[in-house]
mmCIF file of C-alpha atoms and ligand atoms in Angstrom:
data_model
loop_
_atom_site.group_PDB
_atom_site.id
_atom_site.type_symbol
_atom_site.label_atom_id
_atom_site.label_comp_id
_atom_site.label_asym_id
_atom_site.label_seq_id
_atom_site.Cartn_x
_atom_site.Cartn_y
_atom_site.Cartn_z
ATOM 1 C CA MET A 4 6.472 -5.195 -17.356
ATOM 2 C CA SER A 5 5.475 -6.977 -20.543
ATOM 3 C CA GLN A 6 3.886 -4.824 -23.238
ATOM 4 C CA PRO A 7 0.899 -6.640 -24.723
ATOM 5 C CA SER A 8 -0.254 -5.923 -28.251
ATOM 6 C CA MET A 9 -3.432 -3.863 -28.659
ATOM 7 C CA GLU A 10 -5.472 -6.970 -29.531
ATOM 8 C CA GLU A 11 -4.795 -8.415 -26.090
ATOM 9 C CA TYR A 12 -6.415 -5.534 -24.207
ATOM 10 C CA VAL A 13 -8.537 -3.511 -26.667
ATOM 11 C CA SER A 14 -11.831 -4.729 -28.182
ATOM 12 C CA VAL A 15 -14.010 -2.692 -30.559
ATOM 13 C CA ARG A 16 -17.602 -3.067 -31.735
ATOM 14 C CA ARG A 17 -19.896 -1.001 -33.906
ATOM 15 C CA LEU A 18 -23.403 -0.688 -32.408
ATOM 16 C CA GLY A 19 -25.631 1.343 -34.703
ATOM 17 C CA LYS A 20 -23.579 4.448 -35.422
ATOM 18 C CA ALA A 21 -21.694 4.175 -32.127
ATOM 19 C CA ASN A 22 -18.129 2.921 -31.957
ATOM 20 C CA VAL A 23 -17.676 1.192 -28.603
ATOM 21 C CA THR A 24 -14.089 0.453 -27.605
ATOM 22 C CA LEU A 25 -13.282 -1.455 -24.423
ATOM 23 C CA VAL A 26 -9.814 -1.183 -22.915
ATOM 24 C CA SER A 27 -8.572 -3.542 -20.223
ATOM 25 C CA GLU A 28 -6.468 -1.933 -17.505
ATOM 26 C CA GLY A 29 -5.416 -5.339 -16.213
ATOM 27 C CA ILE A 30 -6.373 -7.880 -13.574
ATOM 28 C CA LEU A 31 -7.177 -7.148 -9.953
ATOM 29 C CA PRO A 32 -7.453 -9.948 -7.359
ATOM 30 C CA TRP A 33 -10.371 -9.183 -5.030
ATOM 31 C CA PRO A 34 -12.607 -11.158 -2.640
ATOM 32 C CA PRO A 35 -16.207 -10.039 -3.325
ATOM 33 C CA ASP A 36 -17.429 -11.462 -0.011
ATOM 34 C CA LEU A 37 -20.868 -12.122 -1.488
ATOM 35 C CA GLN A 38 -23.519 -12.332 1.192
ATOM 36 C CA ALA A 39 -24.540 -15.907 0.402
ATOM 37 C CA PRO A 40 -23.704 -19.349 1.810
ATOM 38 C CA GLU A 41 -20.008 -20.056 1.110
ATOM 39 C CA GLU A 42 -20.766 -23.447 -0.415
ATOM 40 C CA GLU A 43 -23.053 -21.758 -2.947
ATOM 41 C CA TRP A 44 -20.786 -18.873 -3.953
ATOM 42 C CA ARG A 45 -17.789 -21.210 -4.207
ATOM 43 C CA ALA A 46 -19.765 -23.431 -6.605
ATOM 44 C CA ALA A 47 -20.668 -20.339 -8.663
ATOM 45 C CA MET A 48 -17.100 -18.929 -8.630
ATOM 46 C CA PRO A 49 -14.817 -21.981 -8.881
ATOM 47 C CA GLU A 50 -11.872 -19.711 -9.683
ATOM 48 C CA ALA A 51 -11.947 -18.219 -6.152
ATOM 49 C CA ASP A 52 -8.810 -18.914 -4.129
ATOM 50 C CA GLU A 53 -8.821 -20.063 -0.517
ATOM 51 C CA ASP A 54 -9.381 -16.479 0.668
ATOM 52 C CA GLY A 55 -12.308 -16.088 -1.731
ATOM 53 C CA ALA A 56 -10.387 -13.746 -4.058
ATOM 54 C CA ILE A 57 -11.179 -13.883 -7.763
ATOM 55 C CA PRO A 58 -9.198 -12.330 -10.641
ATOM 56 C CA LEU A 59 -11.297 -9.318 -11.675
ATOM 57 C CA GLY A 60 -10.903 -7.678 -15.020
ATOM 58 C CA VAL A 61 -10.859 -3.862 -14.975
ATOM 59 C CA HIS A 62 -12.293 -2.195 -18.089
ATOM 60 C CA THR A 63 -12.729 1.319 -19.333
ATOM 61 C CA ALA A 64 -14.856 2.237 -22.340
ATOM 62 C CA LEU A 65 -14.603 4.764 -25.160
ATOM 63 C CA ILE A 66 -17.831 5.712 -26.956
ATOM 64 C CA GLN A 67 -17.663 7.647 -30.202
ATOM 65 C CA LEU A 68 -21.100 8.727 -31.390
ATOM 66 C CA GLY A 69 -21.867 11.816 -33.444
ATOM 67 C CA ASN A 70 -19.855 14.713 -32.066
ATOM 68 C CA ALA A 71 -19.354 13.036 -28.691
ATOM 69 C CA THR A 72 -16.161 11.291 -27.589
ATOM 70 C CA VAL A 73 -16.976 9.747 -24.239
ATOM 71 C CA ILE A 74 -14.744 7.927 -21.764
ATOM 72 C CA ILE A 75 -16.611 5.777 -19.236
ATOM 73 C CA ASP A 76 -14.709 5.038 -16.015
ATOM 74 C CA PRO A 77 -11.210 6.360 -16.791
ATOM 75 C CA GLY A 78 -9.693 3.635 -14.680
ATOM 76 C CA TYR A 79 -6.181 3.796 -13.296
ATOM 77 C CA ASP A 80 -3.429 6.369 -13.491
ATOM 78 C CA ASP A 81 -0.671 5.452 -15.955
ATOM 79 C CA PRO A 82 1.620 2.446 -15.564
ATOM 80 C CA GLY A 83 4.816 3.686 -13.934
ATOM 81 C CA SER A 84 3.143 6.675 -12.255
ATOM 82 C CA PRO A 85 3.566 7.225 -8.476
ATOM 83 C CA TRP A 86 -0.119 6.250 -8.079
ATOM 84 C CA ASP A 87 0.531 3.004 -9.949
ATOM 85 C CA ALA A 88 3.510 2.150 -7.726
ATOM 86 C CA ARG A 89 1.459 2.742 -4.584
ATOM 87 C CA PHE A 90 -1.535 0.813 -5.880
ATOM 88 C CA ALA A 91 0.656 -2.127 -6.911
ATOM 89 C CA ALA A 92 2.249 -2.184 -3.451
ATOM 90 C CA GLU A 93 -1.199 -2.229 -1.835
ATOM 91 C CA THR A 94 -2.585 -4.827 -4.250
ATOM 92 C CA PRO A 95 -0.438 -7.967 -4.459
ATOM 93 C CA GLY A 96 -1.085 -9.920 -7.617
ATOM 94 C CA MET A 97 -2.280 -6.924 -9.640
ATOM 95 C CA GLN A 98 -1.373 -7.139 -13.325
ATOM 96 C CA ARG A 99 -1.487 -4.203 -15.706
ATOM 97 C CA THR A 100 -1.744 -3.704 -19.432
ATOM 98 C CA SER A 101 -0.251 -0.670 -21.152
ATOM 99 C CA GLY A 102 -3.368 1.193 -20.017
ATOM 100 C CA LEU A 103 -5.975 3.520 -21.426
ATOM 101 C CA THR A 104 -3.675 6.409 -22.370
ATOM 102 C CA THR A 105 -1.508 4.175 -24.545
ATOM 103 C CA ALA A 106 -4.606 2.618 -26.084
ATOM 104 C CA LEU A 107 -6.108 6.021 -26.920
ATOM 105 C CA ALA A 108 -2.844 7.091 -28.547
ATOM 106 C CA GLY A 109 -2.861 3.899 -30.608
ATOM 107 C CA LEU A 110 -6.440 4.649 -31.670
ATOM 108 C CA GLY A 111 -5.562 8.235 -32.595
ATOM 109 C CA VAL A 112 -7.832 9.752 -29.908
ATOM 110 C CA LEU A 113 -6.346 12.903 -28.375
ATOM 111 C CA PRO A 114 -7.142 13.506 -24.679
ATOM 112 C CA GLU A 115 -8.108 17.075 -25.649
ATOM 113 C CA SER A 116 -10.796 15.721 -27.967
ATOM 114 C CA VAL A 117 -12.671 13.851 -25.225
ATOM 115 C CA THR A 118 -15.992 15.619 -24.640
ATOM 116 C CA HIS A 119 -17.288 13.660 -21.611
ATOM 117 C CA VAL A 120 -15.860 11.517 -18.824
ATOM 118 C CA LEU A 121 -18.638 9.516 -17.158
ATOM 119 C CA ILE A 122 -17.756 7.965 -13.791
ATOM 120 C CA THR A 123 -20.020 5.180 -12.552
ATOM 121 C CA HIS A 124 -18.888 5.665 -8.940
ATOM 122 C CA THR A 125 -16.058 6.947 -6.822
ATOM 123 C CA HIS A 126 -14.128 3.767 -6.089
ATOM 124 C CA GLY A 127 -10.491 4.302 -7.012
ATOM 125 C CA ASP A 128 -10.274 1.627 -9.695
ATOM 126 C CA HIS A 129 -12.933 3.531 -11.646
ATOM 127 C CA PHE A 130 -11.835 7.170 -11.611
ATOM 128 C CA CYS A 131 -8.162 7.733 -10.746
ATOM 129 C CA GLY A 132 -7.268 8.189 -14.426
ATOM 130 C CA VAL A 133 -9.086 11.559 -14.490
ATOM 131 C CA THR A 134 -5.736 13.180 -13.739
ATOM 132 C CA ARG A 135 -2.170 12.591 -14.860
ATOM 133 C CA GLN A 136 1.135 13.484 -13.281
ATOM 134 C CA GLU A 137 2.971 16.465 -14.792
ATOM 135 C CA ASN A 138 6.254 16.968 -12.963
ATOM 136 C CA ASP A 139 5.118 17.051 -9.314
ATOM 137 C CA MET A 140 1.591 18.198 -10.118
ATOM 138 C CA LEU A 141 -1.619 16.455 -10.979
ATOM 139 C CA VAL A 142 -3.412 17.958 -13.967
ATOM 140 C CA ALA A 143 -6.674 17.106 -15.729
ATOM 141 C CA ARG A 144 -6.044 14.350 -18.261
ATOM 142 C CA TYR A 145 -9.103 15.324 -20.349
ATOM 143 C CA PRO A 146 -9.029 19.106 -19.993
ATOM 144 C CA ASN A 147 -11.975 19.851 -22.286
ATOM 145 C CA ALA A 148 -14.348 17.166 -21.003
ATOM 146 C CA ARG A 149 -17.396 17.509 -18.795
ATOM 147 C CA HIS A 150 -16.858 15.002 -15.971
ATOM 148 C CA VAL A 151 -20.112 13.512 -14.662
ATOM 149 C CA ILE A 152 -20.806 11.526 -11.468
ATOM 150 C CA GLY A 153 -23.853 10.721 -9.392
ATOM 151 C CA ARG A 154 -24.545 13.347 -6.756
ATOM 152 C CA GLY A 155 -24.806 10.673 -4.081
ATOM 153 C CA ASP A 156 -21.094 9.958 -4.462
ATOM 154 C CA TRP A 157 -20.166 13.618 -4.042
ATOM 155 C CA ASP A 158 -22.388 15.399 -1.542
ATOM 156 C CA ASN A 159 -21.430 14.437 2.009
ATOM 157 C CA ASN A 160 -18.813 11.930 0.852
ATOM 158 C CA PRO A 161 -16.400 11.783 3.817
ATOM 159 C CA GLU A 162 -13.468 10.858 1.557
ATOM 160 C CA ARG A 163 -13.463 14.422 0.272
ATOM 161 C CA ASP A 164 -12.392 15.525 3.743
ATOM 162 C CA ASP A 165 -9.329 13.267 3.718
ATOM 163 C CA PRO A 166 -6.608 15.217 1.889
ATOM 164 C CA ALA A 167 -4.689 11.994 1.197
ATOM 165 C CA SER A 168 -7.621 10.333 -0.578
ATOM 166 C CA ASP A 169 -7.720 9.928 -4.336
ATOM 167 C CA LEU A 170 -11.094 11.638 -4.302
ATOM 168 C CA ALA A 171 -9.700 14.748 -2.614
ATOM 169 C CA GLN A 172 -6.587 14.846 -4.779
ATOM 170 C CA ARG A 173 -8.133 14.038 -8.135
ATOM 171 C CA LEU A 174 -11.863 14.712 -8.427
ATOM 172 C CA GLU A 175 -11.648 17.793 -6.210
ATOM 173 C CA LEU A 176 -9.145 19.152 -8.751
ATOM 174 C CA ILE A 177 -11.591 18.437 -11.574
ATOM 175 C CA ASP A 178 -14.243 20.288 -9.565
ATOM 176 C CA ARG A 179 -11.962 23.305 -8.918
ATOM 177 C CA LEU A 180 -11.323 23.496 -12.663
ATOM 178 C CA GLY A 181 -15.088 23.775 -13.199
ATOM 179 C CA LEU A 182 -15.263 20.494 -15.098
ATOM 180 C CA LEU A 183 -17.448 18.442 -12.731
ATOM 181 C CA ASP A 184 -21.198 17.893 -13.202
ATOM 182 C CA LEU A 185 -23.435 16.029 -10.759
ATOM 183 C CA VAL A 186 -26.525 14.046 -11.771
ATOM 184 C CA ASP A 187 -29.235 12.565 -9.594
ATOM 185 C CA VAL A 188 -31.810 11.560 -12.191
ATOM 186 C CA GLU A 189 -31.497 9.936 -15.609
ATOM 187 C CA ALA A 190 -29.672 12.455 -17.777
ATOM 188 C CA GLU A 191 -28.847 12.452 -21.477
ATOM 189 C CA VAL A 192 -25.306 13.864 -21.411
ATOM 190 C CA ALA A 193 -24.890 13.705 -25.199
ATOM 191 C CA PRO A 194 -27.313 12.641 -27.944
ATOM 192 C CA GLY A 195 -27.887 8.906 -27.417
ATOM 193 C CA VAL A 196 -25.734 8.680 -24.257
ATOM 194 C CA ALA A 197 -27.438 8.666 -20.846
ATOM 195 C CA MET A 198 -26.289 8.382 -17.227
ATOM 196 C CA ILE A 199 -28.845 6.415 -15.205
ATOM 197 C CA PRO A 200 -28.822 6.189 -11.394
ATOM 198 C CA ALA A 201 -28.280 2.586 -10.231
ATOM 199 C CA PRO A 202 -27.438 2.850 -6.519
ATOM 200 C CA GLY A 203 -26.260 0.023 -4.318
ATOM 201 C CA GLU A 204 -22.515 -0.283 -4.871
ATOM 202 C CA THR A 205 -22.442 3.326 -3.678
ATOM 203 C CA ALA A 206 -25.197 5.868 -3.101
ATOM 204 C CA GLY A 207 -24.454 7.642 -6.387
ATOM 205 C CA HIS A 208 -23.561 4.626 -8.507
ATOM 206 C CA SER A 209 -24.757 5.105 -12.084
ATOM 207 C CA ILE A 210 -24.783 3.084 -15.273
ATOM 208 C CA VAL A 211 -24.458 4.377 -18.840
ATOM 209 C CA ARG A 212 -26.777 3.591 -21.750
ATOM 210 C CA VAL A 213 -25.895 4.190 -25.397
ATOM 211 C CA ARG A 214 -28.639 3.975 -28.005
ATOM 212 C CA SER A 215 -28.124 4.199 -31.750
ATOM 213 C CA GLU A 216 -30.219 2.973 -34.647
ATOM 214 C CA GLY A 217 -32.051 0.312 -32.652
ATOM 215 C CA SER A 218 -28.928 -0.958 -30.874
ATOM 216 C CA ALA A 219 -28.531 -0.561 -27.127
ATOM 217 C CA PHE A 220 -25.370 -0.824 -25.057
ATOM 218 C CA PHE A 221 -25.072 -0.510 -21.297
ATOM 219 C CA TYR A 222 -21.874 -0.019 -19.330
ATOM 220 C CA LEU A 223 -22.815 -1.330 -15.909
ATOM 221 C CA GLY A 224 -19.875 -0.374 -13.705
ATOM 222 C CA ASP A 225 -20.147 -2.432 -10.515
ATOM 223 C CA LEU A 226 -23.851 -3.265 -10.758
ATOM 224 C CA TYR A 227 -22.358 -6.768 -11.018
ATOM 225 C CA HIS A 228 -18.831 -7.793 -10.027
ATOM 226 C CA HIS A 229 -19.036 -11.395 -11.241
ATOM 227 C CA SER A 230 -21.408 -12.951 -13.721
ATOM 228 C CA CYS A 231 -22.874 -15.267 -11.043
ATOM 229 C CA GLU A 232 -24.616 -12.219 -9.547
ATOM 230 C CA VAL A 233 -26.856 -12.082 -12.632
ATOM 231 C CA ALA A 234 -28.347 -15.475 -11.757
ATOM 232 C CA HIS A 235 -28.324 -14.534 -8.060
ATOM 233 C CA PRO A 236 -29.365 -10.858 -7.948
ATOM 234 C CA GLY A 237 -29.615 -11.034 -4.158
ATOM 235 C CA TRP A 238 -25.908 -11.827 -3.857
ATOM 236 C CA VAL A 239 -24.255 -8.551 -2.939
ATOM 237 C CA PRO A 240 -20.780 -7.885 -1.517
ATOM 238 C CA ALA A 241 -20.514 -6.883 2.118
ATOM 239 C CA ASP A 242 -20.707 -3.174 2.924
ATOM 240 C CA ARG A 243 -23.022 -2.414 0.012
ATOM 241 C CA ASP A 244 -26.719 -1.523 0.128
ATOM 242 C CA PRO A 245 -28.323 -4.865 -0.804
ATOM 243 C CA VAL A 246 -31.869 -3.522 -1.132
ATOM 244 C CA ALA A 247 -30.856 -0.674 -3.440
ATOM 245 C CA MET A 248 -28.521 -2.888 -5.460
ATOM 246 C CA GLN A 249 -31.122 -5.572 -6.036
ATOM 247 C CA ALA A 250 -33.650 -2.934 -7.119
ATOM 248 C CA SER A 251 -31.083 -1.454 -9.530
ATOM 249 C CA ARG A 252 -30.392 -4.918 -10.959
ATOM 250 C CA GLU A 253 -34.108 -5.502 -11.472
ATOM 251 C CA ARG A 254 -34.528 -2.178 -13.289
ATOM 252 C CA LEU A 255 -31.628 -3.075 -15.567
ATOM 253 C CA THR A 256 -32.947 -6.503 -16.499
ATOM 254 C CA THR A 257 -36.445 -5.098 -17.079
ATOM 255 C CA GLU A 258 -35.036 -2.638 -19.629
ATOM 256 C CA ALA A 259 -32.084 -4.495 -21.139
ATOM 257 C CA VAL A 260 -33.295 -8.080 -21.538
ATOM 258 C CA PRO A 261 -36.276 -7.463 -23.882
ATOM 259 C CA CYS A 262 -34.168 -5.419 -26.295
ATOM 260 C CA GLY A 263 -31.198 -7.810 -26.236
ATOM 261 C CA ALA A 264 -28.859 -5.014 -25.220
ATOM 262 C CA THR A 265 -25.103 -5.527 -25.344
ATOM 263 C CA LEU A 266 -23.740 -5.254 -21.807
ATOM 264 C CA VAL A 267 -20.390 -4.795 -20.111
ATOM 265 C CA PHE A 268 -19.664 -4.720 -16.408
ATOM 266 C CA THR A 269 -16.305 -3.339 -15.339
ATOM 267 C CA HIS A 270 -14.870 -6.459 -13.762
ATOM 268 C CA GLU A 271 -15.817 -9.162 -16.289
ATOM 269 C CA HIS A 272 -12.955 -11.045 -17.915
ATOM 270 C CA PHE A 273 -11.541 -9.651 -21.156
ATOM 271 C CA PRO A 274 -13.153 -9.357 -23.648
ATOM 272 C CA PRO A 275 -16.088 -8.442 -21.416
ATOM 273 C CA TRP A 276 -18.950 -8.290 -23.939
ATOM 274 C CA GLY A 277 -22.155 -10.085 -22.945
ATOM 275 C CA ARG A 278 -25.884 -9.910 -22.446
ATOM 276 C CA ILE A 279 -28.440 -11.060 -19.915
ATOM 277 C CA VAL A 280 -30.865 -13.748 -21.037
ATOM 278 C CA VAL A 281 -33.914 -15.339 -19.438
ATOM 279 C CA SER A 282 -33.126 -18.614 -17.680
ATOM 280 C CA GLY A 283 -35.950 -20.504 -15.996
ATOM 281 C CA SER A 284 -37.690 -18.075 -13.691
ATOM 282 C CA GLY A 285 -34.651 -15.798 -13.559
ATOM 283 C CA HIS A 286 -31.713 -14.680 -15.694
ATOM 284 C CA ARG A 287 -28.159 -15.601 -16.485
ATOM 285 C CA TRP A 288 -25.126 -13.935 -18.043
ATOM 286 C CA GLU A 289 -24.190 -14.966 -21.548
ATOM 287 C CA ARG A 290 -20.751 -13.963 -22.783
ATOM 288 C CA GLY A 291 -20.199 -12.755 -26.293
HETATM 289 ZN ZN1 LIG B 17 -14.996 -1.758 -9.189
#
């Protein structure tokens, strides 16, 4: 595996007093199967291959604000871990960077210093890094952090009953250690940092807002998977809740567009910074 330099997979911005660091975990080929006429989604995603797969970025975020050190979506387990080997075997074409743990070490951030781990939803590409392998055991990677997810992704989630699932092996461990918190309404988890329900991708899907000195940043998780969904908010992948997702997208644009908030969705290309701007009677994604 090639070892990219930090500049190739880590991007940092100062927003107010918040330090926002984005770390790419790599590239994940995936067919979003947007519920729209194929001719239209192919025109909007010209990079799609013949199966409709597009190369997704996968990004985690580190927020440092006041006394809080917050990881949003801890991403994958480490390169070279048994989880990584299995995931690579199941995901042809996956490419990885050196990963979040290496990036944090390079930034001088100790796992023990992380105060919060905010998980937008319980799809494996977003949370499996909550644990790390120690000999034959999984242990909490951020042992002093409160881990927060939307209640809708926890209560009655059938994956918890499958002992082989990542949810059962990893987040159940975090819960047994007393480190898991559930939210079902907007919640300020640290001064200036809020989890906001945004269902659709999953029942408990949440986004994260950071406010500091007039600047606003949102980490959107999978509220969008590709930037074309901003211009087409009714385009939703199969097996999602299209009504809930469209309503969540509308709430986001209502809040984020007037204040020019800086936005990141997990699967944008690196570097994933952008914003949503008015375009005609709707909106569009603007990178940068
Ligand atoms: Zn995702």
